C-alpha positions as a printed Julia matrix, in Angstrom:
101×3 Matrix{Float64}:
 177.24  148.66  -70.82
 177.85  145.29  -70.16
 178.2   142.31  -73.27
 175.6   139.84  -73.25
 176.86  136.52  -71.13
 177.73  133.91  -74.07
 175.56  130.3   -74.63
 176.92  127.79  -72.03
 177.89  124.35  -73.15
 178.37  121.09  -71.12
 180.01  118.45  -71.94
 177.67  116.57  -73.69
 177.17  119.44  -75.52
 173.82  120.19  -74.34
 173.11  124.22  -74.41
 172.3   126.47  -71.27
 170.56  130.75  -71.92
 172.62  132.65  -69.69
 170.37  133.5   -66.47
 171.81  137.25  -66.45
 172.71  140.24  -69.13
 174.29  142.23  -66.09
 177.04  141.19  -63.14
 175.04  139.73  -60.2
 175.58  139.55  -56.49
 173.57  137.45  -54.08
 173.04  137.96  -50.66
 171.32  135.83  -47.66
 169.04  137.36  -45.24
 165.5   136.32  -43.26
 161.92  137.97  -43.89
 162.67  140.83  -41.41
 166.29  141.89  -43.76
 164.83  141.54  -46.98
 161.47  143.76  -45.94
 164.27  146.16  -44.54
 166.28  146.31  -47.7
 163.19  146.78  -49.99
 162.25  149.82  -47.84
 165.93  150.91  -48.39
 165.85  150.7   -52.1
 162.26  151.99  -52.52
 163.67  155.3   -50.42
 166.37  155.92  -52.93
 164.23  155.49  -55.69
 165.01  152.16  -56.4
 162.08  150.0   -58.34
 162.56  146.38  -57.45
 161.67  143.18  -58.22
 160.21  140.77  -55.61
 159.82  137.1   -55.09
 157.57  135.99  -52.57
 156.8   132.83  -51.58
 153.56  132.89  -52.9
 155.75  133.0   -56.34
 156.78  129.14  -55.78
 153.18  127.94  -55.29
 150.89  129.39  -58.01
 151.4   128.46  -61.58
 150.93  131.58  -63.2
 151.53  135.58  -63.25
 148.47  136.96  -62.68
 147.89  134.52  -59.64
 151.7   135.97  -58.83
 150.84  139.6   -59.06
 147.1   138.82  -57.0
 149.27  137.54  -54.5
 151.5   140.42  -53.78
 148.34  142.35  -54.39
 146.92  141.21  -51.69
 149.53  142.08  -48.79
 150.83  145.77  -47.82
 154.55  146.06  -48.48
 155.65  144.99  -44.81
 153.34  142.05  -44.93
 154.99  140.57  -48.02
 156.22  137.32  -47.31
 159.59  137.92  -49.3
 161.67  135.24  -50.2
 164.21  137.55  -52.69
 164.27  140.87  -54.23
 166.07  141.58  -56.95
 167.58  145.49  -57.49
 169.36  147.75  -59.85
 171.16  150.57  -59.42
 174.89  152.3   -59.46
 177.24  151.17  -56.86
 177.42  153.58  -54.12
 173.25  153.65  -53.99
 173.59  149.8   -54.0
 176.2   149.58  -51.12
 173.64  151.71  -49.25
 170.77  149.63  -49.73
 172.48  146.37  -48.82
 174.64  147.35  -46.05
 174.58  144.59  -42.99
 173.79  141.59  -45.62
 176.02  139.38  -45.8
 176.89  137.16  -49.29
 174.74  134.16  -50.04
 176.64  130.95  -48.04
């Protein structure tokens, strides 16, 4: 298991959370990729977490989750996902993305 990331201080001393408790890797892809790679990790078992563009213009959850409940799974308009899972069933899921530019 992985120690939590430490407080982040600029220097005016102002304090930053740390955004993650685990090593993070960010890809790029379009609609079509991320739709793909969802599929991927949903065959291997892999529960993920979504971010559709829907999620950037409603102002709370439950208008978030009516959203995605709203679409089928290939009509999601996905703007990220977010997985978690050991390496090798990781390397399978995201083969042919490339690394966020």
């Amino acid at each position: 298991m992985h120690p939590l990331p430490e407080i982040a201080l600029d220097a005016d001393g102002t304090r930053y959370t740390p955004m993650f408790g685990q090593p993070v890797m960010v890809f790029g892809a379009d609609r079509d990729r991320l739709t793909r790679t969802l599929n991927r990790a949903l065959s291997r078992g892999v529960v993920s977490t979504i971010f559709t563009t829907d999620l950037f213009t409603t102002s709370h959850d439950d208008a978030n989750r009516a959203a995605v409940a709203a679409a089928a799974r290939d009509d999601l308009d996905l703007a990220g996902i977010a997985i978690r899972a050991d390496r090798k069933t990781i390397d399978k899921i995201v083969d042919g993305l490339r690394l966020h530019q």
